[in-house]
mmCIF file of C-alpha atoms in Angstrom:
data_model
loop_
_atom_site.group_PDB
_atom_site.id
_atom_site.type_symbol
_atom_site.label_atom_id
_atom_site.label_comp_id
_atom_site.label_asym_id
_atom_site.label_seq_id
_atom_site.Cartn_x
_atom_site.Cartn_y
_atom_site.Cartn_z
ATOM 1 C CA UNK A 28 64.091 46.794 40.116
ATOM 2 C CA UNK A 29 65.633 42.841 41.035
ATOM 3 C CA UNK A 30 64.136 40.230 39.842
ATOM 4 C CA UNK A 31 64.055 36.481 41.348
ATOM 5 C CA UNK A 32 67.458 35.609 41.427
ATOM 6 C CA UNK A 33 68.391 31.969 40.714
ATOM 7 C CA UNK A 34 71.615 30.419 41.161
ATOM 8 C CA UNK A 35 72.718 27.715 39.817
ATOM 9 C CA UNK A 36 71.571 28.501 36.802
ATOM 10 C CA UNK A 37 73.141 25.379 35.294
ATOM 11 C CA UNK A 38 73.694 22.048 37.996
ATOM 12 C CA UNK A 39 75.042 18.595 36.807
ATOM 13 C CA UNK A 40 75.115 15.751 39.219
ATOM 14 C CA UNK A 41 76.407 12.468 39.711
ATOM 15 C CA UNK A 42 73.073 9.549 40.575
ATOM 16 C CA UNK A 43 72.778 9.359 44.487
ATOM 17 C CA UNK A 44 75.081 12.936 45.186
ATOM 18 C CA UNK A 45 72.859 16.037 47.215
ATOM 19 C CA UNK A 46 72.026 19.156 45.780
ATOM 20 C CA UNK A 47 71.363 22.468 47.079
ATOM 21 C CA UNK A 48 69.461 25.214 44.732
ATOM 22 C CA UNK A 49 69.382 28.939 45.584
ATOM 23 C CA UNK A 50 66.416 31.118 44.705
ATOM 24 C CA UNK A 51 66.618 35.310 46.222
ATOM 25 C CA UNK A 52 63.550 36.739 45.716
ATOM 26 C CA UNK A 53 61.958 40.312 44.908
ATOM 27 C CA UNK A 54 62.353 43.024 48.224
ATOM 28 C CA UNK A 55 60.093 42.874 50.593
ATOM 29 C CA UNK A 56 58.305 39.764 48.565
ATOM 30 C CA UNK A 57 56.236 37.245 52.111
ATOM 31 C CA UNK A 58 55.610 34.145 49.480
ATOM 32 C CA UNK A 59 58.245 32.705 47.467
ATOM 33 C CA UNK A 60 57.619 29.269 44.847
ATOM 34 C CA UNK A 61 58.740 26.649 43.639
ATOM 35 C CA UNK A 62 58.203 24.889 40.967
ATOM 36 C CA UNK A 63 59.315 21.696 39.530
ATOM 37 C CA UNK A 64 59.239 21.648 35.115
ATOM 38 C CA UNK A 65 59.987 18.921 33.311
ATOM 39 C CA UNK A 66 60.421 19.206 28.789
ATOM 40 C CA UNK A 67 57.843 20.010 27.289
ATOM 41 C CA UNK A 68 55.022 19.938 30.610
ATOM 42 C CA UNK A 69 53.816 23.076 32.192
ATOM 43 C CA UNK A 70 55.292 23.715 35.887
ATOM 44 C CA UNK A 71 53.972 21.452 38.761
ATOM 45 C CA UNK A 72 53.837 23.038 42.199
ATOM 46 C CA UNK A 73 56.158 21.956 45.221
ATOM 47 C CA UNK A 74 55.954 23.883 48.391
ATOM 48 C CA UNK A 75 54.905 27.442 49.545
ATOM 49 C CA UNK A 76 56.433 29.600 51.892
ATOM 50 C CA UNK A 77 54.292 32.459 53.966
ATOM 51 C CA UNK A 78 57.231 34.355 55.861
ATOM 52 C CA UNK A 79 60.114 31.650 57.447
ATOM 53 C CA UNK A 80 57.279 28.834 57.325
ATOM 54 C CA UNK A 81 56.472 26.282 54.728
ATOM 55 C CA UNK A 82 52.554 26.819 54.224
ATOM 56 C CA UNK A 83 51.787 24.759 52.127
ATOM 57 C CA UNK A 84 54.222 21.227 50.389
ATOM 58 C CA UNK A 85 52.051 19.377 49.149
ATOM 59 C CA UNK A 86 54.155 19.168 46.225
ATOM 60 C CA UNK A 87 57.018 17.906 46.991
ATOM 61 C CA UNK A 88 57.030 14.429 45.942
ATOM 62 C CA UNK A 89 58.900 12.765 48.701
ATOM 63 C CA UNK A 90 61.585 12.620 51.624
ATOM 64 C CA UNK A 91 64.166 13.667 49.664
ATOM 65 C CA UNK A 92 63.498 16.570 48.524
ATOM 66 C CA UNK A 93 63.516 19.366 51.564
ATOM 67 C CA UNK A 94 63.236 23.597 51.153
ATOM 68 C CA UNK A 95 64.054 26.331 53.413
ATOM 69 C CA UNK A 96 63.870 30.072 53.837
ATOM 70 C CA UNK A 97 65.563 30.494 57.390
ATOM 71 C CA UNK A 98 65.174 34.186 57.307
ATOM 72 C CA UNK A 99 62.057 35.523 54.849
ATOM 73 C CA UNK A 100 63.680 36.537 52.383
ATOM 74 C CA UNK A 101 66.579 33.271 50.620
ATOM 75 C CA UNK A 102 64.880 30.264 50.038
ATOM 76 C CA UNK A 103 67.087 26.557 49.674
ATOM 77 C CA UNK A 104 65.712 23.667 48.155
ATOM 78 C CA UNK A 105 67.060 20.603 48.948
ATOM 79 C CA UNK A 106 67.705 17.626 47.554
ATOM 80 C CA UNK A 107 69.147 14.414 48.624
ATOM 81 C CA UNK A 108 70.334 11.285 46.893
ATOM 82 C CA UNK A 109 69.366 12.312 43.341
ATOM 83 C CA UNK A 110 67.862 9.998 40.964
ATOM 84 C CA UNK A 111 67.848 10.818 37.296
ATOM 85 C CA UNK A 112 63.570 11.432 37.826
ATOM 86 C CA UNK A 113 64.678 14.483 39.322
ATOM 87 C CA UNK A 114 66.588 16.371 36.488
ATOM 88 C CA UNK A 115 63.941 19.072 35.597
ATOM 89 C CA UNK A 116 63.920 22.753 35.510
ATOM 90 C CA UNK A 117 63.842 24.070 39.083
ATOM 91 C CA UNK A 118 61.808 27.706 39.159
ATOM 92 C CA UNK A 119 61.177 29.962 42.307
ATOM 93 C CA UNK A 120 58.622 32.738 42.226
ATOM 94 C CA UNK A 121 57.450 35.400 44.534
ATOM 95 C CA UNK A 122 54.822 37.258 45.508
ATOM 96 C CA UNK A 123 53.643 40.173 47.601
ATOM 97 C CA UNK A 124 50.917 38.227 48.799
ATOM 98 C CA UNK A 125 49.155 40.223 51.370
ATOM 99 C CA UNK A 126 49.495 43.998 49.770
ATOM 100 C CA UNK A 127 48.408 42.635 46.510
ATOM 101 C CA UNK A 128 45.476 41.212 45.836
ATOM 102 C CA UNK A 129 46.209 39.894 42.258
ATOM 103 C CA UNK A 130 48.080 36.947 44.253
ATOM 104 C CA UNK A 131 50.704 37.831 41.349
ATOM 105 C CA UNK A 132 54.031 35.008 40.513
ATOM 106 C CA UNK A 133 57.467 36.855 39.481
ATOM 107 C CA UNK A 134 59.113 34.145 37.968
ATOM 108 C CA UNK A 135 63.227 33.797 38.586
ATOM 109 C CA UNK A 136 64.990 32.004 35.491
ATOM 110 C CA UNK A 137 64.895 29.093 36.627
ATOM 111 C CA UNK A 138 67.697 26.172 37.605
ATOM 112 C CA UNK A 139 68.618 23.011 35.178
ATOM 113 C CA UNK A 140 69.561 20.199 36.921
ATOM 114 C CA UNK A 141 70.600 17.547 35.330
ATOM 115 C CA UNK A 142 71.778 14.005 37.036
ATOM 116 C CA UNK A 143 73.124 11.686 35.270
ATOM 117 C CA UNK B 7 41.434 19.199 42.848
ATOM 118 C CA UNK B 8 41.934 22.166 40.627
ATOM 119 C CA UNK B 9 43.073 21.260 37.647
ATOM 120 C CA UNK B 10 43.849 22.843 34.420
ATOM 121 C CA UNK B 11 43.237 22.160 30.401
ATOM 122 C CA UNK B 12 44.873 24.182 27.309
ATOM 123 C CA UNK B 13 43.626 23.195 24.363
ATOM 124 C CA UNK B 14 45.691 22.698 20.674
ATOM 125 C CA UNK B 15 48.861 21.033 22.923
ATOM 126 C CA UNK B 16 50.446 22.951 19.450
ATOM 127 C CA UNK B 17 50.016 25.555 16.780
ATOM 128 C CA UNK B 18 51.274 26.628 13.543
ATOM 129 C CA UNK B 19 50.114 29.264 12.188
ATOM 130 C CA UNK B 20 50.362 31.969 9.049
ATOM 131 C CA UNK B 21 51.385 35.728 10.134
ATOM 132 C CA UNK B 22 48.415 37.740 9.944
ATOM 133 C CA UNK B 23 45.904 34.713 10.505
ATOM 134 C CA UNK B 24 43.720 34.832 13.575
ATOM 135 C CA UNK B 25 43.734 32.449 16.075
ATOM 136 C CA UNK B 26 42.620 31.317 20.105
ATOM 137 C CA UNK B 27 43.637 29.313 22.584
ATOM 138 C CA UNK B 28 41.253 27.901 24.934
ATOM 139 C CA UNK B 29 42.111 27.504 28.508
ATOM 140 C CA UNK B 30 39.722 24.932 30.845
ATOM 141 C CA UNK B 31 39.746 24.838 34.790
ATOM 142 C CA UNK B 32 38.157 22.192 37.136
ATOM 143 C CA UNK B 33 37.300 24.013 39.657
ATOM 144 C CA UNK B 34 35.899 27.390 40.946
ATOM 145 C CA UNK B 35 38.553 29.481 40.191
ATOM 146 C CA UNK B 36 38.433 33.238 40.154
ATOM 147 C CA UNK B 37 41.895 34.317 39.167
ATOM 148 C CA UNK B 38 43.793 32.946 35.685
ATOM 149 C CA UNK B 39 47.084 34.376 34.839
ATOM 150 C CA UNK B 40 48.893 33.588 31.243
ATOM 151 C CA UNK B 41 52.231 33.374 30.563
ATOM 152 C CA UNK B 42 54.528 33.308 27.482
ATOM 153 C CA UNK B 43 57.956 30.792 27.761
ATOM 154 C CA UNK B 44 60.405 31.392 25.596
ATOM 155 C CA UNK B 45 62.554 27.993 24.398
ATOM 156 C CA UNK B 46 65.321 27.923 27.183
ATOM 157 C CA UNK B 47 64.037 30.441 29.384
ATOM 158 C CA UNK B 48 61.649 30.917 32.586
ATOM 159 C CA UNK B 49 58.122 32.581 32.380
ATOM 160 C CA UNK B 50 56.928 36.212 31.516
ATOM 161 C CA UNK B 51 53.719 37.701 33.037
ATOM 162 C CA UNK B 52 51.390 38.699 30.687
ATOM 163 C CA UNK B 53 47.677 38.851 31.651
ATOM 164 C CA UNK B 54 46.031 38.437 35.055
ATOM 165 C CA UNK B 55 42.619 38.559 35.060
ATOM 166 C CA UNK B 56 40.346 38.713 38.394
ATOM 167 C CA UNK B 57 36.827 38.633 37.857
ATOM 168 C CA UNK B 58 34.748 37.621 35.509
ATOM 169 C CA UNK B 59 34.250 39.116 32.207
ATOM 170 C CA UNK B 60 37.659 39.841 32.474
ATOM 171 C CA UNK B 61 39.589 41.334 29.140
ATOM 172 C CA UNK B 62 42.498 42.542 29.006
ATOM 173 C CA UNK B 63 44.919 43.674 26.343
ATOM 174 C CA UNK B 64 48.357 43.851 25.043
ATOM 175 C CA UNK B 65 49.180 43.940 21.381
ATOM 176 C CA UNK B 66 48.700 41.582 19.159
ATOM 177 C CA UNK B 67 46.629 39.104 22.375
ATOM 178 C CA UNK B 68 44.091 39.465 23.830
ATOM 179 C CA UNK B 69 41.927 37.466 27.115
ATOM 180 C CA UNK B 70 39.395 37.680 28.727
ATOM 181 C CA UNK B 71 37.397 35.008 31.393
ATOM 182 C CA UNK B 72 34.402 33.073 31.739
ATOM 183 C CA UNK B 73 33.958 32.419 34.999
ATOM 184 C CA UNK B 74 30.727 30.955 34.883
ATOM 185 C CA UNK B 75 32.257 28.897 32.625
ATOM 186 C CA UNK B 76 35.334 27.803 33.728
ATOM 187 C CA UNK B 77 37.364 29.398 30.295
ATOM 188 C CA UNK B 78 39.737 31.226 29.241
ATOM 189 C CA UNK B 79 40.382 32.416 26.158
ATOM 190 C CA UNK B 80 44.030 34.323 24.336
ATOM 191 C CA UNK B 81 42.891 35.482 21.016
ATOM 192 C CA UNK B 82 45.600 36.068 19.061
ATOM 193 C CA UNK B 83 45.796 38.999 15.979
ATOM 194 C CA UNK B 84 46.772 39.192 13.186
ATOM 195 C CA UNK B 85 49.559 36.670 14.229
ATOM 196 C CA UNK B 86 54.082 38.613 13.450
ATOM 197 C CA UNK B 87 56.781 36.099 13.666
ATOM 198 C CA UNK B 88 57.251 37.025 17.413
ATOM 199 C CA UNK B 89 55.048 35.775 18.988
ATOM 200 C CA UNK B 90 56.371 31.882 18.331
ATOM 201 C CA UNK B 91 56.533 30.833 22.242
ATOM 202 C CA UNK B 92 54.480 29.095 24.340
ATOM 203 C CA UNK B 93 51.759 29.644 26.518
ATOM 204 C CA UNK B 94 50.166 28.278 29.594
ATOM 205 C CA UNK B 95 47.353 29.318 31.726
ATOM 206 C CA UNK B 96 47.647 29.446 35.550
ATOM 207 C CA UNK B 97 44.843 29.248 37.490
ATOM 208 C CA UNK B 98 45.186 29.839 41.560
ATOM 209 C CA UNK B 99 42.616 28.234 43.832
ATOM 210 C CA UNK B 100 40.760 30.805 47.093
ATOM 211 C CA UNK B 101 43.826 31.973 48.801
ATOM 212 C CA UNK B 102 46.047 28.458 48.623
ATOM 213 C CA UNK B 103 48.245 31.054 46.137
ATOM 214 C CA UNK B 104 49.452 27.674 44.738
ATOM 215 C CA UNK B 105 49.478 28.153 40.560
ATOM 216 C CA UNK B 106 47.584 25.062 38.709
ATOM 217 C CA UNK B 107 49.290 25.485 34.920
ATOM 218 C CA UNK B 108 47.587 24.078 31.899
ATOM 219 C CA UNK B 109 50.297 21.692 29.769
ATOM 220 C CA UNK B 110 51.136 24.987 27.077
ATOM 221 C CA UNK B 111 50.219 26.112 23.978
ATOM 222 C CA UNK B 112 53.784 25.752 21.567
ATOM 223 C CA UNK B 113 52.415 28.383 19.595
ATOM 224 C CA UNK B 114 54.319 28.456 15.357
ATOM 225 C CA UNK B 115 54.149 31.453 13.750
ATOM 226 C CA UNK B 116 55.212 30.842 9.979
ATOM 227 C CA UNK B 117 56.739 33.057 7.752
#
């Protein structure tokens, strides 16, 4: 079946602009996660949704970052007033959570964000 | 706070040789994951280890988990060039659900 999809695959924006990154999880997966991966590093957790609500947003670096999942499926990560330090690959993952006690997370291809 | 450390960070090995990547984590975690990442690509799940003493094998890769030592290993047997990639371990703290990743081990298998 279809995996996690993310759009766009690449985004180049100017410092100070607003961007939205979209994630479409595996159908039926209730849990959705956003991670950020800087060059040469492991992914770092940003936010986790269970259904429509953010169950843990402790990884969001500051209030310029916000994420929504209004219908419990697609999620959008929003970054205001982008800074060069926001440049990274943003990864989305989903898991079946309650139906799969391994809690395995399946990752999308990522969005490479470059802030110039 | 859960922390995950991997070593080595970089590993260059010849085809046909064996080697082990180590993953230590700082607090209790009974779910440990191994992922592979090719350059410019996303994360591919390799193994999910759910309990103490768990051992899983797929081809030339074998992963194990010792929850008492807070240690997981990824053993590579008779390496081939196709195994060149970056390997990450990640631990799940309880039901927190967020994964904490190690810094990765970049494996380069030379002919």
